[in-house]
Amino acid sequence: MAAAAPLQPAADCQTYWPSPFQVCDQIKDLYNSLGGAASPLGFPSSAAQPYGTDGLRQTFTGGAIIWTPGTGAYVE
C-alpha cells in the first residue's frame, strides 16, 4: 500500500513529512533557522496551541517553541 501524500500547507505554513502537523509564521521561521526536523527539536508533535492571553506554543519531539507578540518566537 502506498503512503498517503502530505497535506498541502496553509499560507505561510510548512509541513515536515511524516508529521501531520503544520508549523506556521514566526514559529516556522525560527524552527527552520535551527535546522527544522534535523535540529534537536525534531519533528512537530502537535499543532500550535494557545499560550497565555495572546501567544502560541508548539511542541516538537525534542522541545517546544513559544511565540508571543512581545517576545517573538523562542525555544522553551
XYZ file of N, CA and C in Angstrom:
228
model
N 0.844 -1.173 0.000
C 0.000 0.000 0.000
C 0.892 1.240 0.000
N 0.590 2.214 -0.839
C 1.375 3.448 -0.930
C 1.061 4.357 0.250
N 2.052 5.098 0.688
C 1.854 6.064 1.771
C 1.057 7.249 1.238
N 0.235 7.816 2.109
C -0.545 8.989 1.727
C 0.379 10.186 1.565
N 0.049 11.044 0.636
C 0.840 12.258 0.432
C 0.587 13.223 1.574
N 1.573 14.046 1.916
C 1.367 15.021 2.982
C 0.309 16.036 2.592
N -0.344 16.608 3.583
C -1.341 17.645 3.346
C -0.664 18.881 2.777
N -1.394 19.636 1.967
C -0.855 20.892 1.461
C -0.835 21.900 2.608
N 0.268 22.619 2.799
C 0.326 23.575 3.882
C -0.537 24.805 3.618
N -1.032 25.406 4.693
C -1.746 26.670 4.588
C -0.737 27.767 4.276
N -1.228 28.952 3.955
C -0.336 30.070 3.654
C 0.609 30.320 4.821
N 1.875 30.522 4.522
C 2.948 30.761 5.481
C 3.094 29.632 6.502
N 2.743 28.424 6.091
C 2.920 27.233 6.924
C 3.729 26.214 6.130
N 4.296 25.280 6.833
C 5.072 24.218 6.187
C 4.799 22.918 6.921
N 4.767 21.822 6.165
C 4.662 20.501 6.776
C 6.014 19.821 6.692
N 6.265 18.926 7.629
C 7.530 18.208 7.717
C 7.195 16.717 7.747
N 7.036 16.162 6.567
C 6.646 14.762 6.397
C 7.620 13.863 7.128
N 7.151 12.904 7.947
C 5.803 12.362 8.010
C 4.905 12.963 9.083
N 5.309 14.028 9.760
C 4.443 14.632 10.773
C 3.236 15.279 10.100
N 2.040 15.085 10.647
C 0.849 15.699 10.058
C 0.651 17.150 10.500
N 1.495 17.654 11.411
C 1.284 18.976 11.990
C 2.035 20.054 11.208
N 1.323 21.124 10.862
C 1.936 22.243 10.175
C 2.630 23.151 11.180
N 3.682 23.815 10.723
C 4.395 24.811 11.514
C 4.269 26.122 10.736
N 3.846 27.183 11.417
C 3.479 28.410 10.717
C 4.186 29.653 11.248
N 4.239 30.645 10.395
C 4.628 32.006 10.728
C 5.983 32.087 11.424
N 6.094 32.853 12.511
C 7.382 33.061 13.168
C 7.896 31.789 13.841
N 6.995 30.906 14.258
C 7.451 29.623 14.804
C 8.158 28.838 13.703
N 7.586 28.833 12.517
C 8.209 28.153 11.366
C 9.560 28.771 11.035
N 9.625 30.096 11.037
C 10.880 30.768 10.700
C 11.995 30.390 11.673
N 11.699 30.404 12.975
C 12.709 30.023 13.961
C 13.072 28.553 13.810
N 12.057 27.697 13.672
C 12.279 26.254 13.522
C 13.207 25.973 12.337
N 12.925 26.604 11.194
C 13.769 26.397 10.008
C 15.178 26.941 10.221
N 15.303 28.065 10.920
C 16.635 28.639 11.144
C 17.488 27.741 12.042
N 16.837 26.923 12.862
C 17.542 25.993 13.738
C 17.861 24.666 13.046
N 17.309 24.450 11.846
C 17.562 23.217 11.109
C 16.332 22.382 10.870
N 15.156 22.885 11.263
C 13.911 22.153 11.033
C 13.916 20.797 11.699
N 13.415 19.801 10.999
C 13.304 18.447 11.562
C 14.663 17.828 11.866
N 15.733 18.331 11.243
C 17.081 17.823 11.513
C 17.691 18.455 12.768
N 17.016 19.446 13.340
C 17.512 20.110 14.548
C 17.220 19.243 15.778
N 17.781 19.604 16.934
C 17.460 18.866 18.166
C 15.974 18.888 18.516
N 15.213 19.839 17.952
C 13.768 19.858 18.223
C 13.055 18.681 17.566
N 13.583 18.162 16.467
C 12.955 17.031 15.782
C 11.684 17.446 15.064
N 10.796 16.488 14.867
C 9.556 16.716 14.118
C 8.480 17.351 14.994
N 7.551 18.104 14.380
C 6.411 18.640 15.131
C 5.595 17.495 15.735
N 5.205 17.648 17.005
C 4.402 16.611 17.659
C 3.015 17.118 18.043
N 2.707 18.368 17.722
C 1.370 18.916 17.943
C 1.182 20.113 17.032
N -0.056 20.528 16.910
C -0.345 21.802 16.262
C -0.057 22.906 17.275
N 0.078 24.133 16.801
C 0.259 25.258 17.716
C -0.989 25.392 18.591
N -0.760 25.620 19.877
C -1.839 25.757 20.853
C -1.779 27.143 21.475
N -2.918 27.665 21.956
C -2.891 28.962 22.634
C -1.936 28.936 23.825
N -1.255 30.056 24.037
C -0.305 30.195 25.136
C -0.530 31.558 25.763
N -0.867 31.583 27.035
C -1.168 32.854 27.694
C -2.386 33.504 27.070
N -2.383 34.822 27.052
C -3.552 35.527 26.523
C -3.487 35.772 25.023
N -2.272 35.822 24.458
C -2.178 36.152 23.035
C -1.028 35.460 22.319
N -0.517 34.383 22.894
C 0.610 33.687 22.298
C 0.248 32.317 21.759
N 1.266 31.650 21.240
C 1.133 30.284 20.728
C 2.307 29.460 21.234
N 2.067 28.177 21.413
C 3.122 27.234 21.808
C 2.962 25.990 20.950
N 4.044 25.542 20.343
C 4.012 24.327 19.537
C 5.084 23.387 20.034
N 4.702 22.110 20.198
C 5.655 21.120 20.684
C 6.246 20.327 19.523
N 7.457 19.864 19.780
C 8.221 19.047 18.848
C 8.735 17.858 19.641
N 9.231 16.842 18.984
C 9.668 15.651 19.710
C 10.808 15.954 20.673
N 11.540 17.067 20.453
C 12.661 17.398 21.319
C 12.524 18.707 22.073
N 11.326 19.283 22.147
C 11.151 20.542 22.870
C 9.949 21.303 22.370
N 9.952 22.619 22.583
C 8.808 23.450 22.186
C 9.298 24.822 21.769
N 8.496 25.472 20.935
C 8.717 26.868 20.569
C 7.484 27.643 21.008
N 7.740 28.794 21.623
C 6.676 29.697 22.055
C 6.791 30.970 21.235
N 5.645 31.546 20.893
C 5.606 32.843 20.237
C 4.615 33.726 20.982
N 5.010 34.949 21.281
C 4.095 35.977 21.787
C 4.395 37.264 21.043
N 3.436 38.181 20.965
C 3.699 39.446 20.282
C 4.852 40.229 20.926
N 5.018 40.103 22.221
C 6.050 40.859 22.915
C 7.449 40.262 22.810
N 7.538 38.952 22.633
C 8.858 38.305 22.620
C 9.251 37.770 21.259
N 8.302 37.575 20.379
C 8.578 36.845 19.150
C 8.698 35.371 19.475
N 9.303 34.610 18.591
C 9.433 33.162 18.783
C 10.731 32.848 19.508
N 10.648 31.894 20.428
C 11.852 31.443 21.146
C 11.661 29.989 21.567
N 12.779 29.291 21.742
C 12.745 27.900 22.184
C 12.513 27.880 23.684
N 11.572 27.081 24.087
C 11.236 26.970 25.512
C 12.286 26.157 26.222
